[in-house]
Structures are given as C-alpha cells and as structure tokens.
Amino acid sequence: MRPLHCHSSRNNSRAAGGPWSARSLALALLPLLSLLSPTGCASSTEQDGVSLLKFLQGLSQDSGLATSWRNGTDWCTWKGITCDADGAVTEVSLASLGLEGRISPALGEMPSLLRLNLSLNSLSGGLPAELLLSRSLLALDVSFNNLNGDLPELPSTFAGQGRQPIKLLNVSSNQLTGQIPPLTLAGMTKLVTLNVSNNSLTGEIPSTICARTPFLSALDLSFNQLNGSVPVNLGRCSALRVLKAGHNELHGTLPDELYDATSLEHISFPNNRLQGALSAERLAELRSLVVLDLAENGLTGGIPDSIGRLERLEELRLEHNSMSGELPPALSRCSSLRTVILRSNGFHGDLNSVDFSTLPRLKVLDFMDNNFTGTVPESLYSCSDLTALRLSSNGFHGQLSPGIGRLKSLRFLSLTNNSFTNVTNALQVLKSAPSLTTLLIGANFRGEAMPEDETIEGYRSLQVLSLADCSLSGEIPRWVSGLENLRELFLSSNRLTGPIPAWLSGLSLLFVLDVSNNSLAGEIPTALADLPMLRSETTVDDDDDDGGSSSQSAFPLPVYMAASLQYHRANYCPKLLNLGDNRLTGAVPPEIGRLKGLTQLNLSFNSLRGEVPQAVGNLTNLEVLDLSSNRLTGKIPRALESLHFLSYFNVSNNDLDGPVPAGGQFCTFPSSSFAGNPGMCGPMLVRRCSAASVEAGLPAPVRDAGLCGGDVVVFAVTFGVFVGVGVLYDQMVLSRYFG
Ligand SMILES: *[C@@H]1O[C@H](CO)[C@@H](O)[C@H](O)[C@H]1NC(C)=O
Ligand SMILES: *[C@@H]1O[C@H](CO)[C@@H](O)[C@H](O)[C@H]1NC(C)=O
Ligand SMILES: *[C@@H]1O[C@H](CO)[C@@H](O)[C@H](O)[C@H]1NC(C)=O
Ligand SMILES: *[C@@H]1O[C@H](CO)[C@@H](O)[C@H](O)[C@H]1NC(C)=O
Ligand SMILES: *[C@@H]1O[C@H](CO)[C@@H](O)[C@H](O)[C@H]1NC(C)=O
Ligand SMILES: *[C@@H]1O[C@H](CO)[C@@H](O)[C@H](O)[C@H]1NC(C)=O
Ligand SMILES: *[C@@H]1O[C@H](CO)[C@@H](O)[C@H](O)[C@H]1NC(C)=O
Ligand SMILES: *[C@@H]1O[C@H](CO)[C@@H](O)[C@H](O)[C@H]1NC(C)=O
Ligand SMILES: *[C@@H]1O[C@H](CO)[C@@H](O)[C@H](O)[C@H]1NC(C)=O
Ligand SMILES: *[C@@H]1O[C@H](CO)[C@@H](O)[C@H](O)[C@H]1NC(C)=O
Ligand SMILES: *[C@@H]1O[C@H](CO)[C@@H](O)[C@H](O)[C@H]1NC(C)=O
Ligand SMILES: *[C@@H]1O[C@H](CO)[C@@H](O)[C@H](O)[C@H]1NC(C)=O
C-alpha cells in the first residue's frame, strides 16, 4: 500500500508497488479524496486522472476521445496516454486528432508529465501559464493550432530560479499576439529549443535572450511582426546552432556580437529591414555555418574574402539586397556549397575570378539581375550536380561553350537578357545537356537568324522554351516539331516570317504558344484547333512525364514575370494562344471554338477579315479575348455573353457594326473595348442604338434583360475581374520579362 502525498514534493517519491493496485486505490478513493484535498494535495496518480478529465471537458470537439477516456477506467490505457512503471502519466500525445476547444490549465498539474503534444489540432484560447509553470514538463508542443492571446508572463519570482525543467517549447503556427515575455524566457533556464514562429508576435526580441538560457540551441522567431534590432545578447548563446528570425520587421545592422555565437550552423533573417555589411573581419569566426540566409533586406557591401573559411557552408542566400562588389575568389574554397542565390543585387565583375571546379556539390546558382560581365566560366561546367543555373539580366557575352553539355543534371537554364551571341551554336551545344527542362535564352542573339538546322534535335525533356525578344529572322523552325515534351513556347518579338506551321498541332503537350510581334503571314491554320492541351480543360501534371529525369518541377527556381509575380511551377501558367501583331490574313477559323481550355486568346494587330465566329462563345474558360486592330465585320455574336470569366475584351479598330451585346460581362467593358468601329452602337458608345438596330439583334432571354446590377451577374463580374487582373498582368509582362 503506497502512501498518499502532496504532488508539490519535487521528487514525486512513490513507494514500490504494482501500478495497477495503486491506480485502483486512487480510483476507489477518488470521491473521498476530492473532499479531503481542497488544496490540491492528493495522490499523484489520482491527480493525473482528474487533470485529464478536466482537459476532456474543455474540448468542444473531442473527435471520439471520450469513448476511450471514460471516467472510472484506467487512464494508462486511454488513447494517447503513456504511463511509467509506477502508473504515473508521463506523456500525453494527441497530435492531429481534430481536437477543438480550450487547453485546460489542469494539464499543468500532472506531477509526472514529461511530454505534452497537442500539435496539429484546432485548439483555441490562450496557452495556460500553468503549463509553463509545470515542475515536470520537458517538452510542450502546441504548434499548428488556433491559440490566441499573449504568451503568459511568468511571475518575476520564477526568473532564474532554474526550477522550470522545460527544454522544448513549440508554440509555432498559432495566432499568438503580444510580446515575447522576457521574464518567461528568463524563467525557462533549461530551454534547448524555442519555436514561436508563424504567430503575430510584436515588439522586440527580448534583450535578455540567452542571458539565462545557456543551453538554447534552436531559436525560431520567424514569421511574426517583431521589430527593433537584433539583440547583441544573441552572441552569448554559446550553444545556439539554429537562429531563424526571417519575415519580421527587424532593422539595424547584424551586431558584431553575433559573430561570438560560434556554434551557429544556421542563420536566417530573410525579409527584414536589416542594413549594413557582413563583417569581413569576423565572418570567418562562424566556422560551423551551414546556412546563411539574409535575403530581402537592405544589406550593402560585398561578400568578404573571409567567406572562404566557411568550409561547411552549403547554402548562401543574399537575394534582393543592395550588395555590390566582385565575388571573392575565396568563394571557391567553400567546397560544401550547394545553393548560391545572389539575385537582384549590384554585384559586378567577371565570374571567371571564381574557380567553380572546387565546388562539386553545387546544385542551384542564381545570379539573375546583377551587373556581372564577361563570359560564363568554363570551370562551372565541371559542377555535374548543377540543376538550376540562372544568369539572366546581367552583362554576360560570348558564345556558349560545348562544355555546358557536361552539365548532365541541368534542368533549368536561364540566360535571358544578356549579350550572348550565335544562337545556332547555343542550340547545338545545349542539346547535349540531357536533362534540360526549361530553357530561357531570350533577349540575346539580337538580329541573328533563327537556326533552321535539322540537326538541332535531342531536347527530349524540354518543356519550356523561350527565344523571345531576339529580333531573329527566318521562319518558325521545323526542329521545334521534334520537341515532344514542349508545353510552353515563347517566340514573340522576333522578325519571323512565313506561315504559322500546321505541324505545331503535333505538340501534344503544348498549352502556351506566344508568337506575337513577328511578321508571320498567311491564314491561321485550322490545325491549331487540334492542339490537345488547349482543347482539354485539364492541366498537364508537372511530374507526369516519360523522361524519368524530369520527375521534379520544371521550375526549381521561381520564374519571375514581374518583381512581385512569380511562377513556382510551369503548369501554373495560363493556357494561351497569342498570335497578335503579325500579318495574318483570312478569317478567324470557327474551329477555334474547340480550344475549350484556352484562358487567353490574342489575335490583335493582324489583317483578319470576316465575322467573329459564333463558336468563340464555346471558349467558356476565356479570361482575355483581344481581336482588336483587324478588319473584322458583322456583329459581335450574342454567344459571347456566355463567357462568364471574360475580364478583358477588345474588338476596337475593326469594321464591326450593330449593337454591343447587353448581357453577360458586356456591361463591364469600357467603351475603348469597342472604339474605332464606326458602325457599332451601344449605351457606352457615342452612337446610341436605334430601336430598329436593337430589334435586329437576337431576342434576349428574359433572365438576361437588364441584369447588369443583378446578383448573379455581379458575382460573375467580381470573380472575373479578380481572376482577370492577375492574368492580364502576367500576360503584359510575360512577353517582355521571362527571367
Ligand atoms: C468521475 O467520477 C467521479 C466518481 O464517480 C465523479 O465524482 C467525478 O465528478 C467524475 N469526473 C468527471 C470529470 O466526470
Ligand atoms: C508532436 O506530434 C507531431 C505529429 O506526430 C510530430 O510531428 C511532432 O514532432 C511531435 N512533437 C514533438 C515535440 O515531438
Ligand atoms: C515543434 O518543434 C519541435 C522542435 O523544433 C519539433 O521537434 C516538432 O516536430 C515541432 N512540431 C511540429 C508539429 O512540427
Ligand atoms: C518551427 O515550427 C515551424 C512550423 O510551425 C517549422 O516549419 C520550423 O521548421 C520550426 N523551426 C525549427 C527551428 O525547428
Ligand atoms: C503558418 O501557420 C498556418 C496556419 O496554421 C499554416 O497554414 C502555415 O503553413 C504556417 N506557415 C509556416 C511557414 O509554417
Ligand atoms: C515596434 O512595435 C511596437 C508594437 O507593435 C510598436 O509600438 C513600436 O512603435 C514599434 N517600434 C518601431 C521602432 O517600429
Ligand atoms: C550596373 O552597371 C551600370 C554601368 O556600369 C551602372 O550604371 C548601374 O548603376 C549598375 N547597376 C547596379 C545595380 O549596380
Ligand atoms: C535587362 O538587363 C538589364 C541589366 O543588364 C536591366 O537593367 C534591365 O532591366 C533588364 N531588362 C528586363 C526587361 O529585365
Ligand atoms: C556559330 O556557331 C556555329 C556552330 O557552332 C559555327 O559553325 C559558326 O562558325 C559560329 N558563327 C560565328 C560567327 O562564330
Ligand atoms: C517587337 O519586336 C521588335 C523586334 O523585332 C522589338 O524591337 C519591339 O520592341 C517589339 N515590340 C514590342 C511592343 O514588344
Ligand atoms: C495582344 O497582343 C498585342 C500585340 O502583341 C499586344 O499589344 C496586346 O497588349 C495584347 N493584348 C493583351 C490583352 O495582352
Ligand atoms: C460549340 O458548341 C456547340 C454546342 O456544344 C457545338 O454544337 C458546336 O459544334 C461547337 N462549335 C465548335 C466549333 O466547337
């Protein structure tokens, strides 16, 4: 028989005895005990049962827990409960059960509880202070819930007493607000891991951090609204390995003291307002550094030579800062490097100063939007693991070397907007890069001839090809028909002549075709209406293709359409056909109505004649329809009123006549959509329709009449505009900026 005792006794000493008998005693005495112990002095095991049932009572959705957690039964058998040999509950593990309701403070009174995991539920309310005051709890994980309110501030008497055994606290991904309470932090002297990321915490990082938490090893403050500067005390975190504080509003410089935290392996402060430069003198002290992520700040200065001493460095992310200078040759000593992202800075100089052959693990290199000059260094081609290389929008020149064919893992190559020459050579040498999935080489090779060479072949994995903005002469080359995996083809803003070839319809995966701003002539081939992916409303799965080597996304780096618009996957691009600004003649083929998947159709600035086919009304996914500046005649078909997603419509500068349709999206289009058609009339046009011309139109179904203000249409309009603005914006920048 074991004695009853008060659970405030620190050691929880219990007499030996079968756990079952101890619990059965507690169960039997439960009602009596509650009477006898108004101050909470009770059997430790009995307290467990009481606390657990209080927790259960606090839930509004217990997801069936109550069927297991029945009062009067042995709680060591309850779902999610682990007991020790003495029958005391040591672990409560209830993650991912769909629990709703509040977390009962009673859980903090369980005398032997070591681990409490309530993560990935929908618990709400505050985090009870009792949990942080527990004298037993080592690990508390309440991440991924809906907890709100402030983090509890512990009484100052707890600070520094070293009585809180807690080592791991994960409150991340909730809706907690307020400051990180300094006294609570100071009270948790044994803390090893603290994760408060992805909440709405404000104020500054407590300056006392690490003063009383000498064991702190991982600190994640990211995705909050913390402001102020990076506290110098972080330098006193002698055990700190992981420090993440990205996506906050921190400002000021990285304090020199940070370089005292020499055990740091992972420093990440992306998307703050940090300024200043990396310390050339002290950077090398961070010998253990594996990840350095300072992207999206206001950093200036260069990459110091001393970076070469960081032999364990694998990931260097400095994109979107104001850094400058040349890359230090010493970078070639960072032999563990896998990822180097320097996009959108002011770095300059010749990359040949770095010997890339000593960086065999490189996988991702992004130097987009800097001021680098010179040729692509030959040493880069020995990086056989390189998957993504982006050098776009710099001042590189020269011809591509055959060495690039040695990059057997290269899936993504963007050289857009440089001064590379000899496109024939480029396409010849790149065909031996077997994994190439995305090739963006537009805005180079200015004024050259489109290679017609039939020996351009291979490219078995190629999904996205841009050769736009090159002013290339010649025809759409036959070798394109061999690119059997091609999904997106950008040939806009060249000087291509000849017809739009019918064989394009053989590209069974193609869903983006942009040949705008060329001099293509002849009729629109009806064969285009056979393009399978444009006929289908489904999208191709990125991962679903026969190449095997391209089982990962075609965009390992986000592709930028504008500073704030990026595509992470190739198949997120809208399905589009852009034949605008050419010399196309003949009629708009009615067969185009089969391209049910199309979201954007642009036939503007050509010499197309005849009527707008009724069948265009079948393109129900259309968001953008631009038929402007042609010689189209007749009336706008009423069938177009059924295009409910249409948010941009332009038939200006044709020879259309008759009334502007009144239903569907038509009341949302500005008069400029119809301008330059002297025969047209409508409420928004100078020329009002006479009764006769209105009657000449087809009789409107009753439900359409005057519905422009009606609920149904308003919904469609709002949605359409919402979808359309984004899409239109893509489209506008798509042709000019595909980095
Ligand atoms: C559990 O059962 C005891 C005795 O039957 C009772 O006093 C107590 O209120 C019950 N607890 C809960 C949470 O229902
Ligand atoms: C809590 O449970 C989740 C889900 O099983 C798990 O991912 C997480 O690692 C656990 N937390 C701790 C601190 O062990
Ligand atoms: C909470 O954080 C701890 C420590 O970083 C981690 O082990 C645990 O997996 C996290 N919980 C979840 C649900 O991710
Ligand atoms: C903190 O938690 C988030 C999820 O809420 C997780 O993504 C992150 O990796 C965790 N940080 C650390 C350092 O474990
Ligand atoms: C932040 O929390 C939300 C809601 O729990 C979650 O959906 C999201 O994935 C989290 N973000 C990160 C970066 O962990
Ligand atoms: C920091 O945030 C707090 C709370 O949001 C605010 O009161 C304070 O003015 C901010 N300080 C700075 C320097 O922005
Ligand atoms: C790039 O170089 C040009 C010419 O040398 C200079 O005008 C420009 O400011 C530089 N751009 C950046 C971002 O440093
Ligand atoms: C092309 O690159 C230059 C820098 O070389 C940059 O200034 C310009 O904005 C880029 N153009 C586009 C359209 O990205
Ligand atoms: C362009 O490349 C082709 C094929 O590599 C080569 O035959 C030709 O001489 C090159 N042209 C110039 C001007 O260098
Ligand atoms: C059309 O292409 C030519 C090159 O052929 C280019 O100079 C011009 O800027 C392009 N126009 C537009 C609007 O992109
Ligand atoms: C259609 O193409 C023409 C010519 O390239 C262009 O000027 C126009 O902006 C495009 N329309 C839309 C809606 O993008
Ligand atoms: C348009 O749809 C109608 C009705 O579904 C169908 O009869 C007609 O053939 C379609 N036209 C085209 C060109 O697909």
mmCIF file of C-alpha atoms in Angstrom, residues 356-613:
data_model
loop_
_atom_site.group_PDB
_atom_site.id
_atom_site.type_symbol
_atom_site.label_atom_id
_atom_site.label_comp_id
_atom_site.label_asym_id
_atom_site.label_seq_id
_atom_site.Cartn_x
_atom_site.Cartn_y
_atom_site.Cartn_z
ATOM 1 C CA PHE A 356 33.848 26.663 -59.625
ATOM 2 C CA SER A 357 35.617 23.358 -60.207
ATOM 3 C CA THR A 358 36.307 23.151 -56.482
ATOM 4 C CA LEU A 359 32.591 23.362 -55.740
ATOM 5 C CA PRO A 360 31.474 19.905 -56.848
ATOM 6 C CA ARG A 361 28.263 19.890 -54.865
ATOM 7 C CA LEU A 362 26.694 22.981 -56.433
ATOM 8 C CA LYS A 363 23.074 22.379 -57.340
ATOM 9 C CA VAL A 364 21.451 25.796 -57.641
ATOM 10 C CA LEU A 365 23.116 29.002 -58.774
ATOM 11 C CA ASP A 366 21.076 32.155 -59.289
ATOM 12 C CA PHE A 367 22.886 35.354 -60.296
ATOM 13 C CA MET A 368 19.902 36.988 -62.024
ATOM 14 C CA ASP A 369 19.679 40.763 -62.156
ATOM 15 C CA ASN A 370 23.181 41.883 -61.246
ATOM 16 C CA ASN A 371 25.935 43.569 -63.196
ATOM 17 C CA PHE A 372 28.178 40.591 -63.907
ATOM 18 C CA THR A 373 30.127 40.725 -67.138
ATOM 19 C CA GLY A 374 32.452 38.506 -69.127
ATOM 20 C CA THR A 375 31.869 35.000 -70.335
ATOM 21 C CA VAL A 376 30.379 32.053 -68.485
ATOM 22 C CA PRO A 377 33.320 30.490 -66.651
ATOM 23 C CA GLU A 378 34.368 27.153 -68.074
ATOM 24 C CA SER A 379 35.028 25.859 -64.557
ATOM 25 C CA LEU A 380 31.281 25.947 -63.926
ATOM 26 C CA TYR A 381 30.800 23.086 -66.331
ATOM 27 C CA SER A 382 32.546 20.669 -64.010
ATOM 28 C CA CYS A 383 29.734 21.041 -61.469
ATOM 29 C CA SER A 384 27.999 17.896 -62.573
ATOM 30 C CA ASP A 385 25.273 18.130 -59.918
ATOM 31 C CA LEU A 386 24.158 21.573 -61.108
ATOM 32 C CA THR A 387 20.382 21.503 -61.539
ATOM 33 C CA ALA A 388 19.475 25.148 -61.979
ATOM 34 C CA LEU A 389 21.601 27.947 -63.404
ATOM 35 C CA ARG A 390 20.270 31.445 -63.886
ATOM 36 C CA LEU A 391 22.432 34.259 -65.198
ATOM 37 C CA SER A 392 19.628 36.390 -66.668
ATOM 38 C CA SER A 393 19.706 40.201 -66.779
ATOM 39 C CA ASN A 394 23.429 40.708 -66.499
ATOM 40 C CA GLY A 395 26.064 41.783 -68.962
ATOM 41 C CA PHE A 396 27.412 38.374 -69.997
ATOM 42 C CA HIS A 397 28.602 37.949 -73.557
ATOM 43 C CA GLY A 398 30.230 35.435 -75.842
ATOM 44 C CA GLN A 399 29.207 32.119 -77.326
ATOM 45 C CA LEU A 400 28.208 29.183 -75.193
ATOM 46 C CA SER A 401 30.989 26.666 -74.850
ATOM 47 C CA PRO A 402 30.417 22.998 -75.690
ATOM 48 C CA GLY A 403 31.450 22.374 -72.097
ATOM 49 C CA ILE A 404 27.925 23.217 -70.970
ATOM 50 C CA GLY A 405 26.916 19.809 -72.306
ATOM 51 C CA ARG A 406 28.764 18.312 -69.363
ATOM 52 C CA LEU A 407 26.069 19.576 -67.017
ATOM 53 C CA LYS A 408 24.219 16.265 -67.042
ATOM 54 C CA SER A 409 21.865 17.250 -64.221
ATOM 55 C CA LEU A 410 20.969 20.690 -65.554
ATOM 56 C CA ARG A 411 17.188 21.059 -65.708
ATOM 57 C CA PHE A 412 16.750 24.816 -65.632
ATOM 58 C CA LEU A 413 18.872 27.274 -67.597
ATOM 59 C CA SER A 414 18.051 30.941 -67.901
ATOM 60 C CA LEU A 415 20.400 33.260 -69.761
ATOM 61 C CA THR A 416 17.687 35.799 -70.680
ATOM 62 C CA ASN A 417 18.619 39.432 -71.294
ATOM 63 C CA ASN A 418 22.391 39.307 -71.737
ATOM 64 C CA SER A 419 24.553 39.772 -74.819
ATOM 65 C CA PHE A 420 25.220 36.186 -75.791
ATOM 66 C CA THR A 421 25.805 35.573 -79.482
ATOM 67 C CA ASN A 422 25.399 32.764 -82.024
ATOM 68 C CA VAL A 423 22.029 31.198 -81.308
ATOM 69 C CA THR A 424 22.812 28.333 -83.691
ATOM 70 C CA ASN A 425 25.800 27.441 -81.617
ATOM 71 C CA ALA A 426 23.844 27.802 -78.385
ATOM 72 C CA LEU A 427 21.176 25.370 -79.545
ATOM 73 C CA GLN A 428 23.807 22.970 -80.872
ATOM 74 C CA VAL A 429 25.770 22.794 -77.638
ATOM 75 C CA LEU A 430 22.766 22.721 -75.328
ATOM 76 C CA LYS A 431 21.251 19.706 -76.993
ATOM 77 C CA SER A 432 23.825 17.567 -75.246
ATOM 78 C CA ALA A 433 22.514 18.640 -71.816
ATOM 79 C CA PRO A 434 20.173 15.665 -71.449
ATOM 80 C CA SER A 435 18.026 16.815 -68.530
ATOM 81 C CA LEU A 436 17.171 20.288 -69.755
ATOM 82 C CA THR A 437 13.522 21.001 -68.958
ATOM 83 C CA THR A 438 13.370 24.789 -69.008
ATOM 84 C CA LEU A 439 15.484 26.842 -71.409
ATOM 85 C CA LEU A 440 15.056 30.612 -71.283
ATOM 86 C CA ILE A 441 17.554 32.315 -73.595
ATOM 87 C CA GLY A 442 15.533 35.219 -74.992
ATOM 88 C CA ALA A 443 16.773 38.806 -75.266
ATOM 89 C CA ASN A 444 20.146 37.684 -76.608
ATOM 90 C CA PHE A 445 21.463 36.909 -80.088
ATOM 91 C CA ARG A 446 19.962 40.164 -81.313
ATOM 92 C CA GLY A 447 19.363 40.338 -85.045
ATOM 93 C CA GLU A 448 20.686 36.855 -85.818
ATOM 94 C CA ALA A 449 18.938 34.262 -87.964
ATOM 95 C CA MET A 450 16.730 31.581 -86.461
ATOM 96 C CA PRO A 451 18.634 28.338 -86.899
ATOM 97 C CA GLU A 452 16.828 26.098 -89.326
ATOM 98 C CA ASP A 453 19.365 23.387 -88.935
ATOM 99 C CA GLU A 454 17.692 19.980 -88.935
ATOM 100 C CA THR A 455 20.479 18.663 -86.725
ATOM 101 C CA ILE A 456 19.038 20.547 -83.775
ATOM 102 C CA GLU A 457 17.445 17.624 -82.052
ATOM 103 C CA GLY A 458 17.543 15.920 -78.729
ATOM 104 C CA TYR A 459 15.951 18.131 -76.071
ATOM 105 C CA ARG A 460 13.862 15.117 -75.096
ATOM 106 C CA SER A 461 12.962 16.646 -71.722
ATOM 107 C CA LEU A 462 12.397 20.230 -72.809
ATOM 108 C CA GLN A 463 9.090 21.603 -71.520
ATOM 109 C CA VAL A 464 9.562 25.357 -71.669
ATOM 110 C CA LEU A 465 11.476 27.236 -74.373
ATOM 111 C CA SER A 466 11.820 30.976 -74.675
ATOM 112 C CA LEU A 467 13.634 32.541 -77.586
ATOM 113 C CA ALA A 468 11.648 35.768 -77.370
ATOM 114 C CA ASP A 469 12.955 39.315 -77.826
ATOM 115 C CA CYS A 470 15.878 38.352 -80.039
ATOM 116 C CA SER A 471 14.839 40.017 -83.332
ATOM 117 C CA LEU A 472 15.663 36.719 -85.027
ATOM 118 C CA SER A 473 14.892 36.450 -88.728
ATOM 119 C CA GLY A 474 13.723 33.340 -90.526
ATOM 120 C CA GLU A 475 10.716 31.083 -90.082
ATOM 121 C CA ILE A 476 9.318 29.141 -87.165
ATOM 122 C CA PRO A 477 11.849 26.323 -87.435
ATOM 123 C CA ARG A 478 10.918 22.749 -88.183
ATOM 124 C CA TRP A 479 13.107 21.391 -85.380
ATOM 125 C CA VAL A 480 10.541 22.660 -82.879
ATOM 126 C CA SER A 481 8.259 19.839 -84.046
ATOM 127 C CA GLY A 482 10.693 17.369 -82.529
ATOM 128 C CA LEU A 483 10.336 18.827 -79.019
ATOM 129 C CA GLU A 484 7.792 16.258 -77.997
ATOM 130 C CA ASN A 485 7.602 17.333 -74.356
ATOM 131 C CA LEU A 486 7.197 21.019 -75.093
ATOM 132 C CA ARG A 487 4.456 22.737 -73.074
ATOM 133 C CA GLU A 488 5.318 26.406 -73.445
ATOM 134 C CA LEU A 489 6.855 28.128 -76.462
ATOM 135 C CA PHE A 490 7.736 31.817 -76.494
ATOM 136 C CA LEU A 491 8.941 33.214 -79.817
ATOM 137 C CA SER A 492 7.492 36.705 -79.530
ATOM 138 C CA SER A 493 9.283 39.885 -80.622
ATOM 139 C CA ASN A 494 11.421 38.408 -83.322
ATOM 140 C CA ARG A 495 11.284 39.066 -87.034
ATOM 141 C CA LEU A 496 9.932 35.720 -88.035
ATOM 142 C CA THR A 497 8.267 35.444 -91.437
ATOM 143 C CA GLY A 498 6.421 32.700 -93.275
ATOM 144 C CA PRO A 499 3.352 30.843 -92.070
ATOM 145 C CA ILE A 500 2.285 29.548 -88.705
ATOM 146 C CA PRO A 501 3.047 25.909 -89.379
ATOM 147 C CA ALA A 502 0.245 23.373 -89.096
ATOM 148 C CA TRP A 503 2.624 20.856 -87.581
ATOM 149 C CA LEU A 504 2.500 22.786 -84.288
ATOM 150 C CA SER A 505 -0.679 20.832 -83.568
ATOM 151 C CA GLY A 506 1.506 17.750 -83.228
ATOM 152 C CA LEU A 507 2.960 19.112 -79.980
ATOM 153 C CA SER A 508 0.646 17.118 -77.803
ATOM 154 C CA LEU A 509 1.517 18.846 -74.513
ATOM 155 C CA LEU A 510 1.731 22.449 -75.742
ATOM 156 C CA PHE A 511 -0.534 24.854 -73.857
ATOM 157 C CA VAL A 512 1.271 28.184 -74.220
ATOM 158 C CA LEU A 513 2.073 29.480 -77.697
ATOM 159 C CA ASP A 514 3.233 33.066 -77.991
ATOM 160 C CA VAL A 515 4.445 34.113 -81.441
ATOM 161 C CA SER A 516 3.264 37.705 -81.162
ATOM 162 C CA ASN A 517 5.116 40.691 -82.611
ATOM 163 C CA ASN A 518 6.632 38.950 -85.618
ATOM 164 C CA SER A 519 5.892 39.148 -89.335
ATOM 165 C CA LEU A 520 4.107 35.831 -89.713
ATOM 166 C CA ALA A 521 1.789 35.748 -92.702
ATOM 167 C CA GLY A 522 -0.940 33.590 -94.233
ATOM 168 C CA GLU A 523 -4.063 32.291 -92.584
ATOM 169 C CA ILE A 524 -4.447 30.959 -89.083
ATOM 170 C CA PRO A 525 -4.105 27.214 -89.673
ATOM 171 C CA THR A 526 -7.226 25.326 -88.611
ATOM 172 C CA ALA A 527 -4.849 22.644 -87.370
ATOM 173 C CA LEU A 528 -4.132 24.833 -84.322
ATOM 174 C CA ALA A 529 -7.631 23.921 -83.193
ATOM 175 C CA ASP A 530 -6.333 20.383 -82.724
ATOM 176 C CA LEU A 531 -3.785 21.264 -80.025
ATOM 177 C CA PRO A 532 -4.755 18.620 -77.451
ATOM 178 C CA MET A 533 -3.837 20.538 -74.305
ATOM 179 C CA LEU A 534 -5.740 23.628 -75.419
ATOM 180 C CA ARG A 535 -8.770 21.506 -76.237
ATOM 181 C CA SER A 536 -8.647 19.954 -72.815
ATOM 182 C CA GLU A 537 -9.632 21.747 -69.635
ATOM 183 C CA THR A 538 -7.196 19.739 -67.530
ATOM 184 C CA THR A 539 -3.566 20.673 -66.996
ATOM 185 C CA VAL A 540 -0.544 18.517 -67.543
ATOM 186 C CA ASP A 541 0.966 17.251 -64.380
ATOM 187 C CA ASP A 542 4.472 18.581 -63.890
ATOM 188 C CA ASP A 543 5.629 15.266 -62.594
ATOM 189 C CA ASP A 544 3.875 13.106 -65.077
ATOM 190 C CA ASP A 545 6.158 12.600 -67.999
ATOM 191 C CA ASP A 546 8.131 9.887 -69.635
ATOM 192 C CA GLY A 547 11.565 11.431 -69.373
ATOM 193 C CA GLY A 548 12.217 9.994 -65.936
ATOM 194 C CA SER A 549 14.989 12.524 -65.411
ATOM 195 C CA SER A 550 12.473 15.357 -65.090
ATOM 196 C CA SER A 551 10.474 13.884 -62.274
ATOM 197 C CA GLN A 552 10.881 17.187 -60.448
ATOM 198 C CA SER A 553 9.408 20.578 -61.289
ATOM 199 C CA ALA A 554 10.468 22.380 -64.435
ATOM 200 C CA PHE A 555 10.965 25.483 -62.303
ATOM 201 C CA PRO A 556 13.401 24.647 -59.487
ATOM 202 C CA LEU A 557 13.758 28.419 -59.191
ATOM 203 C CA PRO A 558 10.713 30.668 -59.226
ATOM 204 C CA VAL A 559 10.327 32.240 -62.648
ATOM 205 C CA TYR A 560 9.749 35.979 -62.481
ATOM 206 C CA MET A 561 7.152 37.677 -64.583
ATOM 207 C CA ALA A 562 7.473 40.869 -62.549
ATOM 208 C CA ALA A 563 9.043 41.729 -59.235
ATOM 209 C CA SER A 564 6.027 40.503 -57.316
ATOM 210 C CA LEU A 565 4.758 37.880 -59.714
ATOM 211 C CA GLN A 566 6.445 34.547 -59.843
ATOM 212 C CA TYR A 567 5.608 31.084 -61.021
ATOM 213 C CA HIS A 568 6.856 28.166 -58.970
ATOM 214 C CA ARG A 569 5.540 25.582 -61.365
ATOM 215 C CA ALA A 570 5.474 25.597 -65.114
ATOM 216 C CA ASN A 571 1.915 24.335 -65.305
ATOM 217 C CA TYR A 572 0.569 27.277 -63.307
ATOM 218 C CA CYS A 573 0.990 29.445 -66.404
ATOM 219 C CA PRO A 574 -2.335 30.273 -68.083
ATOM 220 C CA LYS A 575 -3.247 28.401 -71.281
ATOM 221 C CA LEU A 576 -2.749 30.912 -74.020
ATOM 222 C CA LEU A 577 -2.555 31.468 -77.730
ATOM 223 C CA ASN A 578 -1.012 34.787 -78.735
ATOM 224 C CA LEU A 579 -0.740 35.406 -82.461
ATOM 225 C CA GLY A 580 -1.034 39.180 -82.111
ATOM 226 C CA ASP A 581 0.910 41.747 -84.092
ATOM 227 C CA ASN A 582 1.686 39.718 -87.195
ATOM 228 C CA ARG A 583 0.490 39.816 -90.800
ATOM 229 C CA LEU A 584 -2.145 37.146 -90.603
ATOM 230 C CA THR A 585 -4.967 37.263 -93.135
ATOM 231 C CA GLY A 586 -8.159 35.356 -93.836
ATOM 232 C CA ALA A 587 -10.925 34.620 -91.371
ATOM 233 C CA VAL A 588 -10.849 33.610 -87.737
ATOM 234 C CA PRO A 589 -11.427 29.870 -88.150
ATOM 235 C CA PRO A 590 -14.633 28.746 -86.387
ATOM 236 C CA GLU A 591 -12.753 25.602 -85.347
ATOM 237 C CA ILE A 592 -11.009 27.765 -82.746
ATOM 238 C CA GLY A 593 -14.138 27.146 -80.674
ATOM 239 C CA ARG A 594 -12.752 23.690 -79.915
ATOM 240 C CA LEU A 595 -9.961 25.102 -77.770
ATOM 241 C CA LYS A 596 -12.106 24.815 -74.691
ATOM 242 C CA GLY A 597 -9.135 25.055 -72.306
ATOM 243 C CA LEU A 598 -7.956 28.474 -73.541
ATOM 244 C CA THR A 599 -7.891 31.279 -70.994
ATOM 245 C CA GLN A 600 -6.294 33.881 -73.245
ATOM 246 C CA LEU A 601 -6.717 34.412 -76.979
ATOM 247 C CA ASN A 602 -4.946 37.281 -78.707
ATOM 248 C CA LEU A 603 -5.325 37.775 -82.453
ATOM 249 C CA SER A 604 -4.941 41.565 -82.424
ATOM 250 C CA PHE A 605 -2.954 43.671 -84.863
ATOM 251 C CA ASN A 606 -3.331 41.412 -87.867
ATOM 252 C CA SER A 607 -5.378 41.698 -91.059
ATOM 253 C CA LEU A 608 -8.106 39.228 -90.245
ATOM 254 C CA ARG A 609 -11.410 39.574 -92.101
ATOM 255 C CA GLY A 610 -14.875 38.134 -91.866
ATOM 256 C CA GLU A 611 -17.069 37.777 -88.815
ATOM 257 C CA VAL A 612 -16.266 36.876 -85.248
ATOM 258 C CA PRO A 613 -17.274 33.196 -85.240
#
